[in-house]
Amino acid sequence: MVEFARLEAAAIAPRVASGEWRAAAVIESSLARIEQREPDLAAFLALDREGARARAAELDRRRDAGERLGRLAGVPFAVKDNLAVAGRPLTCGSRALAGFVAPTTATAVERCLAEDAVLVGQTNMDEFAMGSSCENSAFQRTRNPWNRERVPGGSSGGSAAIVAAGAVPFALGSDTGGSVRQPAAFCGVVGLKPSYGRISRSGLVAFASSLDQIGTITRSVTDAALLLEILAGVDERDATTVDLPVPPFAERLESGLGGIRIGILDEIRESQLEPAAREIWRSAVARLEGLGASIHPVSVPGLESAIAAYYVIATAEASANLARFDGIRYGGRVAAPTLRETYAKSRGAGFGSEVKRRIMLGTHALSSGYYEEYYGRARDVVASLRREFDTAFERVDLIATPTTPGTAFPLGDRAADPLAMYLSDVFTTPANLAALPAIALPSGLDADGLPFSLQLMADRFQEVPMLAAARAFERDLGFEVRPALEEASDAA
Amino acid sequence: MALSTDEVLRVAALARLELSPDEVRLFTAQLRQVVEFVDRMGRGGSGNDLSTADGTRTAADVPQPGLALEVFLANAPEHRGPFLVVPRILDAEAPAEDTRRDG
């Protein structure tokens, strides 16, 4: 049997559209792989086998009737469980939303469906997208397909794990401080966070609205470009989407690295990286140079305060956004005599520890007497950071960093130390604060066989050279997404 | 600025979160650590014009259909006929002090 699901979306869709492959066969292959991997990975919160089969049959019928199918014809995909799909459960990994059924469909999901992709299910995540390990899910711990004792990263950990396991070619996630890129890095796949305003967030449950972006997790840069082309563009339902023409990202993917100026940040010191990651980082920079890019030191001094500013702004916005989960209109309610007690008890019972911690931190940062000290100061830091990035991008086309300081850490390793967990987002949060696009892609394996990742950032709306550089790097490295668990179960 | 237990309780009340005594102890220690870290945040320049949403458009002012009543009620924790059941609001308690800043 052809392993359809280990292929790229860009390879599957034309074959289904031409009739060479049946959509039903592709979906059966994907579902079989999910059955095989899911007991080990626990990546899904909900599966819709019947819905996926019915949809595949419908696509085959339409094709047989002579209809021309879309750019994702018959491609199975999964979505992080904070993206609404009408009639399907939507939990955000939280007990507060257990039993909730989404009344609408997110624009990003609609756009995939409009291109004839087939949704197979909702993936596990840190509760309300707050976390870097997927361990903050109220329901289950997802494991890393490269090593089941390691975390898959977070918060889009289920999406990254299932793509890495070869069960679907792509999944959607959301990235507020690195939640697409960091799990992609830990799982050895490609994570793209586009510029703020590029993809509609309508139907994405809000965490921190000035930072949230929907992103893609794929097995290749080619698929990241294809999906960005499909997902990008103005949407009446999200006023922050920017009305710019959507470039033909896929068409301009092979333009290479020749003449591209890449900045390396003075603020990133090798001592910040785990020892095993240093050599992989150095060789990634050498590879970029070898491919024709010129390397330049650049400085963004505001990076030193970026993580702190991020945790003030993100938690302040989260404390406001999550005020709606009060047990009144939807979600779990704990009955109490007064309204105030109903709020407090319902929220106390519905939210897990990390969500409570962040709501508390955000409420504190916004409370009387502390507002200027925290929120005002954090906004000043971000304004400076943006000016510094603007200056840097006058001198270079792209900025390269490691995606994370190290490879996937062991399950349970940082669960009791929130600050250590926050610090693992050091390289990813700046792109969110500065509204920049960024892509994470595999850059090699460490001695334990765990993937490490390169991050490329570009100026706002400059995804075209960023994707082309990523593609050139990917092609030259020839990294194979074949995690250990996949190998083991193939041999069995 | 270190957070005291009283401050943790005050913030929990503002955030409408009931915490167990264990959570109060845990969060007092953890939030103190995080707040100390945040206190080291530098100062950016002034003039924080943060228009992440440059180009944000306003929607046309035309009525759009909302959620159908049955769809809304399907997710309601408690309803009676077409009405959402909520705890008593009036006369339930004196308005509590709320020092949370708007905006």
XYZ file of N, CA, C and O in Angstrom, chain A residues 99-104 196 210 234-236 238-243 305 307-309 311-312 319-320 327-333 336-345 347-348 351 353 356-357 359-361 363-364 366-368 370-374 376-384 386-387 416-419 422-423 435 460, chain B residues 1-3 7-20 23-24 26-28 30-31 33-60 67 71-79 84-89 92-103:
640
model
N -17.806 19.346 26.645
C -19.198 19.234 26.197
C -19.652 20.369 25.286
O -20.727 20.305 24.710
N -18.825 21.397 25.139
C -19.201 22.519 24.265
C -19.156 22.075 22.800
O -18.228 21.387 22.380
N -20.158 22.464 22.036
C -20.190 22.154 20.602
C -20.114 23.471 19.843
O -20.888 24.402 20.110
N -19.168 23.572 18.923
C -18.946 24.844 18.224
C -20.145 25.192 17.343
O -20.637 24.345 16.597
N -20.619 26.431 17.440
C -21.753 26.830 16.615
C -21.352 27.310 15.215
O -22.204 27.409 14.343
N -20.077 27.621 15.011
C -19.638 28.157 13.708
C -18.336 27.460 13.306
O -17.759 26.712 14.101
N 1.276 39.140 11.552
C -0.001 39.487 12.180
C -0.893 40.139 11.129
O -0.461 41.058 10.433
N -3.661 40.682 20.636
C -2.679 41.474 19.888
C -1.519 40.597 19.402
O -0.651 41.069 18.675
N -7.805 38.865 3.345
C -8.737 39.642 4.153
C -10.003 38.838 4.427
O -10.397 37.991 3.624
N -10.575 39.063 5.620
C -11.806 38.371 6.005
C -12.684 39.368 6.751
O -12.241 39.973 7.730
N -13.895 39.520 6.293
C -14.821 40.455 6.945
C -15.025 40.119 8.415
O -15.381 40.978 9.219
N -12.784 39.128 10.583
C -11.659 39.496 11.458
C -11.093 40.819 10.965
O -10.378 40.867 9.956
N -11.401 41.889 11.695
C -11.028 43.241 11.256
C -9.521 43.471 11.280
O -9.037 44.462 10.740
N -8.740 42.570 11.908
C -7.285 42.764 11.906
C -6.632 42.149 10.666
O -5.432 42.311 10.470
N -7.388 41.442 9.840
C -6.772 40.914 8.606
C -6.497 42.087 7.678
O -7.304 43.008 7.560
N -5.344 42.036 7.055
C -4.898 43.172 6.260
C -5.231 42.935 4.789
O -5.022 41.842 4.258
N -5.741 43.985 4.173
C -6.201 43.864 2.791
C -5.039 44.105 1.827
O -4.934 45.135 1.194
N 14.419 42.047 27.215
C 13.208 42.206 28.032
C 11.975 41.601 27.375
O 10.865 41.727 27.902
N 10.799 38.486 26.813
C 10.019 37.440 27.495
C 9.179 38.044 28.621
O 8.007 37.719 28.789
N 9.802 38.942 29.389
C 9.059 39.561 30.494
C 7.883 40.364 29.942
O 6.758 40.262 30.434
N 8.135 41.152 28.893
C 7.059 41.956 28.304
C 5.968 41.048 27.746
O 4.772 41.321 27.891
N 5.088 38.063 28.805
C 4.253 37.460 29.843
C 3.364 38.477 30.547
O 2.351 38.111 31.133
N 3.691 39.761 30.457
C 2.770 40.788 30.975
C 1.626 40.993 29.977
O 0.442 40.940 30.330
N -6.423 37.611 30.678
C -7.332 37.801 31.815
C -8.623 38.452 31.336
O -9.705 38.158 31.834
N -8.524 39.326 30.318
C -9.732 39.945 29.759
C -10.475 38.954 28.858
O -11.685 38.775 28.985
N -19.413 30.468 33.359
C -20.454 29.514 33.756
C -21.865 30.021 33.538
O -22.814 29.405 34.040
N -22.027 31.126 32.830
C -23.381 31.655 32.645
C -23.993 31.234 31.304
O -25.030 30.597 31.267
N -23.316 31.574 30.212
C -23.928 31.332 28.893
C -23.528 29.995 28.285
O -24.248 29.436 27.481
N -22.337 29.525 28.604
C -21.876 28.234 28.075
C -20.779 27.721 28.983
O -20.312 28.435 29.872
N -20.377 26.482 28.769
C -19.334 25.895 29.607
C -19.925 25.385 30.912
O -21.120 25.502 31.154
N -19.022 24.820 31.749
C -19.484 24.232 33.005
C -19.921 25.286 34.006
O -19.322 26.355 34.096
N -20.988 24.999 34.755
C -21.428 25.909 35.814
C -21.460 25.155 37.126
O -21.975 24.046 37.204
N -24.331 28.095 42.664
C -24.059 28.781 43.926
C -25.176 29.803 44.126
O -25.852 30.185 43.168
N -25.369 30.250 45.365
C -26.507 31.135 45.636
C -26.426 32.491 44.915
O -27.450 33.035 44.522
N -25.238 33.035 44.768
C -25.139 34.371 44.164
C -24.379 34.288 42.841
O -23.666 33.326 42.567
N -24.562 35.357 42.076
C -23.895 35.429 40.785
C -22.375 35.406 40.956
O -21.651 34.671 40.280
N -21.895 36.238 41.918
C -20.460 36.336 42.141
C -19.845 34.981 42.506
O -18.797 34.595 42.003
N -20.532 34.266 43.372
C -20.012 32.942 43.761
C -20.079 31.950 42.601
O -19.225 31.081 42.459
N -21.131 32.101 41.770
C -21.235 31.213 40.602
C -20.041 31.415 39.677
O -19.420 30.457 39.212
N -19.708 32.687 39.441
C -18.526 32.984 38.612
C -17.281 32.316 39.202
O -16.546 31.595 38.533
N -17.040 32.621 40.484
C -15.774 32.206 41.110
C -15.660 30.684 41.190
O -14.596 30.113 40.924
N -16.775 30.033 41.552
C -16.720 28.573 41.680
C -16.625 27.901 40.309
O -15.889 26.927 40.140
N -15.334 29.133 37.546
C -14.002 29.366 36.993
C -12.946 28.585 37.785
O -12.009 28.030 37.207
N -13.127 28.545 39.100
C -12.186 27.804 39.950
C -12.176 26.325 39.583
O -11.129 25.673 39.578
N -10.985 25.897 35.281
C -9.633 26.178 34.789
C -8.581 25.366 35.532
O -8.680 25.164 36.743
N -4.337 24.790 36.603
C -3.384 25.646 37.326
C -2.733 26.716 36.456
O -2.628 27.870 36.860
N -5.106 29.513 35.592
C -5.341 30.357 36.768
C -4.141 31.262 37.038
O -4.296 32.451 37.309
N -2.945 30.682 36.974
C -1.735 31.481 37.217
C -1.681 32.665 36.260
O -1.387 33.787 36.640
N -4.146 34.060 34.468
C -5.222 35.030 34.702
C -4.851 35.902 35.904
O -5.049 37.119 35.895
N -4.283 35.279 36.928
C -3.889 36.035 38.131
C -2.808 37.053 37.787
O -2.884 38.217 38.181
N -1.799 36.607 37.042
C -0.706 37.520 36.687
C -1.245 38.687 35.851
O -0.903 39.853 36.087
N -4.357 39.828 35.689
C -5.250 40.672 36.487
C -4.421 41.598 37.374
O -4.704 42.792 37.500
N -3.362 41.052 37.953
C -2.456 41.848 38.779
C -1.828 42.973 37.950
O -1.806 44.133 38.370
N -2.943 44.457 35.433
C -3.906 45.476 35.002
C -4.567 46.181 36.171
O -5.354 47.102 35.977
N -4.257 45.759 37.403
C -5.026 46.299 38.520
C -4.504 47.670 38.912
O -3.374 48.047 38.606
N -5.370 48.391 39.577
C -5.086 49.774 39.962
C -3.771 49.860 40.744
O -3.539 49.081 41.660
N -0.826 49.179 39.542
C 0.225 48.398 38.886
C 0.193 48.523 37.363
O 1.091 48.073 36.676
N -0.872 49.139 36.869
C -1.098 49.173 35.419
C 0.096 49.781 34.675
O 0.653 49.175 33.759
N 0.514 50.990 35.083
C 1.638 51.635 34.378
C 2.927 50.868 34.599
O 3.751 50.727 33.705
N 3.080 50.382 35.843
C 4.302 49.693 36.226
C 4.532 48.445 35.356
O 5.654 48.133 34.984
N 3.454 47.739 35.055
C 3.607 46.505 34.282
C 3.139 46.653 32.838
O 3.925 46.546 31.905
N 1.938 49.231 31.067
C 2.480 50.396 30.357
C 3.945 50.180 29.983
O 4.372 50.449 28.858
N 4.696 49.656 30.955
C 6.119 49.424 30.710
C 6.322 48.353 29.639
O 7.196 48.471 28.779
N 5.510 47.318 29.690
C 5.639 46.242 28.700
C 5.348 46.775 27.298
O 6.024 46.420 26.323
N 4.371 47.637 27.199
C 4.059 48.203 25.876
C 5.210 49.085 25.374
O 5.496 49.114 24.180
N 5.866 49.787 26.286
C 7.043 50.580 25.890
C 8.158 49.660 25.366
O 8.827 49.976 24.382
N 8.363 48.542 26.066
C 9.397 47.590 25.635
C 9.082 47.092 24.227
O 9.958 47.019 23.355
N 7.810 46.781 23.986
C 7.416 46.255 22.673
C 7.597 47.323 21.591
O 8.079 47.036 20.487
N 7.236 48.568 21.908
C 7.401 49.645 20.923
C 8.877 49.784 20.542
O 9.219 49.931 19.359
N 9.773 49.710 21.533
C 11.212 49.790 21.247
C 11.668 48.606 20.409
O 12.435 48.749 19.459
N 9.998 46.875 18.352
C 9.564 47.024 16.946
C 10.453 47.993 16.186
O 10.813 47.743 15.036
N 10.810 49.092 16.839
C 11.700 50.051 16.156
C 13.042 49.399 15.861
O 13.632 49.594 14.799
N 6.591 21.734 37.287
C 6.456 22.396 38.578
C 7.157 23.747 38.602
O 7.183 24.417 39.632
N 7.743 24.142 37.492
C 8.520 25.380 37.474
C 8.065 26.270 36.308
O 8.660 26.255 35.231
N 6.995 27.032 36.525
C 6.432 27.822 35.430
C 7.451 28.769 34.793
O 7.477 28.914 33.572
N 8.327 29.356 35.592
C 9.266 30.328 35.028
C 10.226 29.653 34.044
O 10.490 30.179 32.964
N 8.437 29.194 30.904
C 8.284 30.453 30.164
C 9.578 30.801 29.414
O 9.553 31.286 28.289
N 10.710 30.539 30.067
C 11.986 30.942 29.470
C 12.311 30.132 28.213
O 13.107 30.570 27.381
N 4.935 41.401 15.548
C 3.975 41.132 14.460
C 4.633 40.545 13.208
O 4.092 40.633 12.112
N 7.627 42.410 8.371
C 6.193 42.126 8.267
C 5.765 41.991 6.794
O 6.141 42.822 5.975
N 8.755 44.033 43.484
C 7.559 43.999 44.332
C 7.115 42.557 44.538
O 6.719 41.903 43.600
N 7.291 42.052 45.755
C 6.899 40.662 46.013
C 5.409 40.595 46.339
O 4.861 41.509 46.950
N 4.761 39.539 45.919
C 3.332 39.375 46.156
C 3.110 38.690 47.503
O 3.702 37.652 47.777
N -2.376 39.799 48.825
C -2.495 40.306 47.455
C -2.962 39.224 46.495
O -3.742 39.496 45.585
N -2.486 38.019 46.689
C -2.949 36.907 45.849
C -4.457 36.735 46.020
O -5.196 36.566 45.046
N -4.936 36.833 47.254
C -6.378 36.699 47.495
C -7.152 37.858 46.872
O -8.231 37.671 46.314
N -6.575 39.059 46.937
C -7.239 40.226 46.342
C -7.331 40.059 44.826
O -8.382 40.293 44.221
N -6.225 39.602 44.209
C -6.217 39.419 42.751
C -7.186 38.309 42.359
O -7.923 38.434 41.371
N -7.230 37.238 43.146
C -8.166 36.135 42.839
C -9.605 36.637 42.885
O -10.425 36.265 42.044
N -9.900 37.523 43.833
C -11.258 38.066 43.918
C -11.553 38.935 42.699
O -12.635 38.843 42.108
N -10.590 39.752 42.304
C -10.776 40.578 41.105
C -10.973 39.708 39.864
O -11.738 40.058 38.969
N -10.259 38.581 39.815
C -10.310 37.708 38.640
C -11.483 36.744 38.718
O -11.645 35.934 37.804
N -12.286 36.832 39.795
C -13.436 35.928 39.966
C -12.998 34.469 39.907
O -13.503 33.672 39.128
N -11.980 34.164 40.702
C -11.455 32.801 40.751
C -11.485 32.307 42.182
O -10.875 32.926 43.056
N -12.171 31.204 42.423
C -12.098 30.607 43.742
C -10.876 29.697 43.785
O -10.732 28.820 42.931
N -9.995 29.923 44.750
C -8.788 29.106 44.870
C -8.842 28.308 46.162
O -9.353 28.785 47.181
N -8.301 27.097 46.115
C -8.204 26.301 47.339
C -7.030 26.835 48.162
O -6.156 27.518 47.626
N -3.844 26.025 46.528
C -3.553 26.858 45.357
C -3.047 28.237 45.794
O -2.136 28.795 45.176
N -3.625 28.777 46.847
C -3.172 30.091 47.323
C -1.701 30.014 47.722
O -0.890 30.865 47.340
N 0.559 27.764 46.713
C 1.383 27.494 45.525
C 1.542 28.753 44.679
O 2.647 29.124 44.269
N 0.422 29.429 44.415
C 0.464 30.596 43.528
C 1.222 31.764 44.174
O 1.862 32.542 43.482
N 1.127 31.880 45.494
C 1.862 32.966 46.153
C 3.355 32.798 45.869
O 4.040 33.747 45.485
N 4.792 30.876 43.411
C 5.122 30.895 41.975
C 4.971 32.279 41.372
O 5.807 32.729 40.582
N 3.908 32.976 41.739
C 3.700 34.310 41.162
C 4.760 35.291 41.668
O 5.176 36.190 40.955
N 7.836 34.551 42.182
C 8.999 34.284 41.326
C 8.821 34.936 39.942
O 9.736 35.568 39.419
N 7.626 34.806 39.392
C 7.374 35.365 38.054
C 7.387 36.895 38.109
O 7.974 37.558 37.242
N 6.773 37.459 39.146
C 6.729 38.920 39.254
C 8.144 39.485 39.453
O 8.501 40.516 38.882
N 8.967 38.772 40.205
C 10.360 39.224 40.366
C 11.089 39.228 39.031
O 11.870 40.127 38.732
N 10.799 38.205 38.231
C 11.406 38.140 36.896
C 10.913 39.304 36.033
O 11.702 39.984 35.368
N 9.619 39.548 36.074
C 9.032 40.620 35.256
C 9.555 41.984 35.715
O 9.764 42.887 34.905
N 9.806 42.115 37.012
C 10.334 43.386 37.546
C 11.687 43.753 36.936
O 12.079 44.914 36.941
N 12.394 42.746 36.409
C 13.699 43.046 35.803
C 13.561 43.572 34.377
O 14.558 43.917 33.740
N 12.331 43.603 33.898
C 12.079 44.090 32.536
C 12.608 45.509 32.402
O 12.389 46.359 33.264
N 13.321 45.767 31.307
C 13.872 47.096 31.087
C 12.786 48.087 30.739
O 11.603 47.765 30.735
N 13.209 49.307 30.476
C 12.250 50.321 30.036
C 12.525 50.628 28.582
O 13.641 50.926 28.211
N 11.506 50.564 27.760
C 11.667 50.953 26.372
C 11.623 52.467 26.293
O 11.474 53.155 27.302
N 11.765 52.977 25.083
C 11.609 54.414 24.912
C 10.162 54.798 25.150
O 9.317 53.955 25.382
N 9.879 56.079 25.086
C 8.504 56.495 25.320
C 7.722 56.417 24.009
O 8.255 56.051 22.964
N 6.470 56.789 24.068
C 5.652 56.868 22.849
C 5.314 55.496 22.325
O 5.744 55.096 21.254
N 4.566 54.729 23.134
C 4.308 53.344 22.730
C 3.133 53.240 21.759
O 2.066 52.771 22.100
N 3.369 53.689 20.546
C 2.313 53.595 19.542
C 2.322 52.193 18.958
O 3.085 51.871 18.062
N 1.498 51.343 19.535
C 1.528 49.931 19.149
C 0.374 49.628 18.228
O -0.657 49.166 18.662
N 0.559 49.906 16.963
C -0.556 49.606 16.076
C -0.327 48.260 15.413
O -0.003 48.192 14.252
N -0.478 47.144 16.206
C -0.350 45.825 15.585
C -1.374 45.757 14.504
O -1.292 45.004 13.579
N -2.441 46.494 14.725
C -3.558 46.335 13.831
C -3.553 47.492 12.839
O -4.603 48.030 12.554
N -2.383 47.901 12.321
C -2.426 48.940 11.294
C -3.261 48.376 10.182
O -3.141 47.227 9.839
N -4.081 49.186 9.638
C -4.906 48.673 8.558
C -6.172 48.028 9.067
O -6.936 47.477 8.282
N -6.394 48.059 10.388
C -7.640 47.491 10.879
C -8.813 48.262 10.307
O -8.822 49.481 10.317
N -9.764 47.519 9.774
C -10.927 48.164 9.170
C -12.111 48.059 10.113
O -12.160 47.186 10.970
N -13.054 48.954 9.953
C -14.287 48.791 10.706
C -15.280 48.064 9.796
O -15.266 48.244 8.577
N -16.099 47.261 10.414
C -17.082 46.505 9.623
C -18.203 47.437 9.187
O -18.483 48.437 9.849
N -18.800 47.127 8.071
C -19.953 47.895 7.609
C -21.069 47.786 8.648
O -21.266 46.723 9.249
N -26.542 34.157 16.318
C -26.718 32.724 16.520
C -28.195 32.411 16.664
O -28.917 33.137 17.335
N -29.309 27.037 18.799
C -27.858 26.781 18.787
C -27.234 27.351 20.060
O -26.408 26.709 20.719
N -27.653 28.555 20.416
C -27.146 29.179 21.645
C -27.518 28.339 22.866
O -26.672 28.032 23.705
N -28.777 27.944 22.943
C -29.239 27.228 24.139
C -28.630 25.827 24.252
O -28.514 25.295 25.356
N -28.218 25.266 23.117
C -27.628 23.925 23.154
C -26.371 23.901 24.028
O -26.032 22.877 24.615
N -25.671 25.016 24.134
C -24.454 25.071 24.958
C -24.698 25.703 26.334
O -23.763 25.855 27.113
N -25.934 26.110 26.614
C -26.196 26.800 27.883
C -26.144 25.825 29.046
O -26.625 24.691 28.934
N -25.536 26.227 30.180
C -25.473 25.319 31.328
C -26.877 25.003 31.864
O -27.113 23.910 32.366
N -27.795 25.964 31.789
C -29.142 25.730 32.307
C -30.098 26.660 31.584
O -29.827 27.858 31.464
N -31.200 26.127 31.086
C -32.198 27.013 30.480
C -33.594 26.472 30.732
O -33.785 25.280 31.020
N -32.361 31.676 29.411
C -31.170 31.227 30.124
C -31.427 31.410 31.619
O -31.866 32.475 32.047
N -31.172 30.378 32.406
C -31.363 30.500 33.856
C -30.061 31.004 34.475
O -28.993 30.450 34.222
N -30.156 32.083 35.256
C -28.967 32.622 35.931
C -29.272 32.787 37.413
O -30.438 32.875 37.800
N -28.242 32.826 38.247
C -28.511 33.067 39.671
C -29.110 34.463 39.860
O -28.938 35.335 39.010
N -29.738 34.643 40.972
C -30.355 35.923 41.304
C -29.287 37.023 41.250
O -28.177 36.858 41.742
N -29.625 38.133 40.623
C -28.661 39.221 40.501
C -29.015 40.372 41.437
O -28.196 40.831 42.218
N -28.839 40.532 45.675
C -28.061 39.363 46.089
C -26.917 39.759 47.005
O -26.610 39.086 47.965
N -26.308 40.862 46.695
C -25.148 41.267 47.490
C -24.855 42.721 47.176
O -25.244 43.228 46.128
N -24.167 43.374 48.079
C -23.775 44.758 47.808
C -22.682 44.725 46.754
O -21.891 43.785 46.704
N -22.643 45.737 45.869
C -21.573 45.741 44.867
C -20.206 45.756 45.551
O -19.985 46.541 46.479
N -19.360 44.867 45.160
C -18.048 44.777 45.788
C -17.129 45.847 45.208
O -17.352 46.321 44.095
N -16.135 46.178 45.970
C -15.151 47.145 45.493
C -14.440 46.537 44.285
O -14.070 45.371 44.296
N -14.290 47.284 43.257
C -13.601 46.764 42.077
C -12.601 47.796 41.608
O -12.946 48.846 41.105
N -11.355 47.476 41.825
C -10.322 48.467 41.508
C -9.704 48.203 40.155
O -8.724 48.826 39.784
N -10.292 47.259 39.413
C -9.701 46.952 38.107
C -9.933 48.117 37.172
O -11.015 48.661 37.088
N -8.909 48.476 36.492
C -8.975 49.641 35.630
C -9.609 49.271 34.293
O -9.361 48.207 33.767
N -10.423 50.142 33.807
C -11.008 49.896 32.485
C -9.956 50.094 31.418
O -9.065 50.905 31.572
N -10.144 49.441 30.312
C -9.238 49.644 29.166
C -8.027 48.848 29.350
O -7.006 48.983 28.788
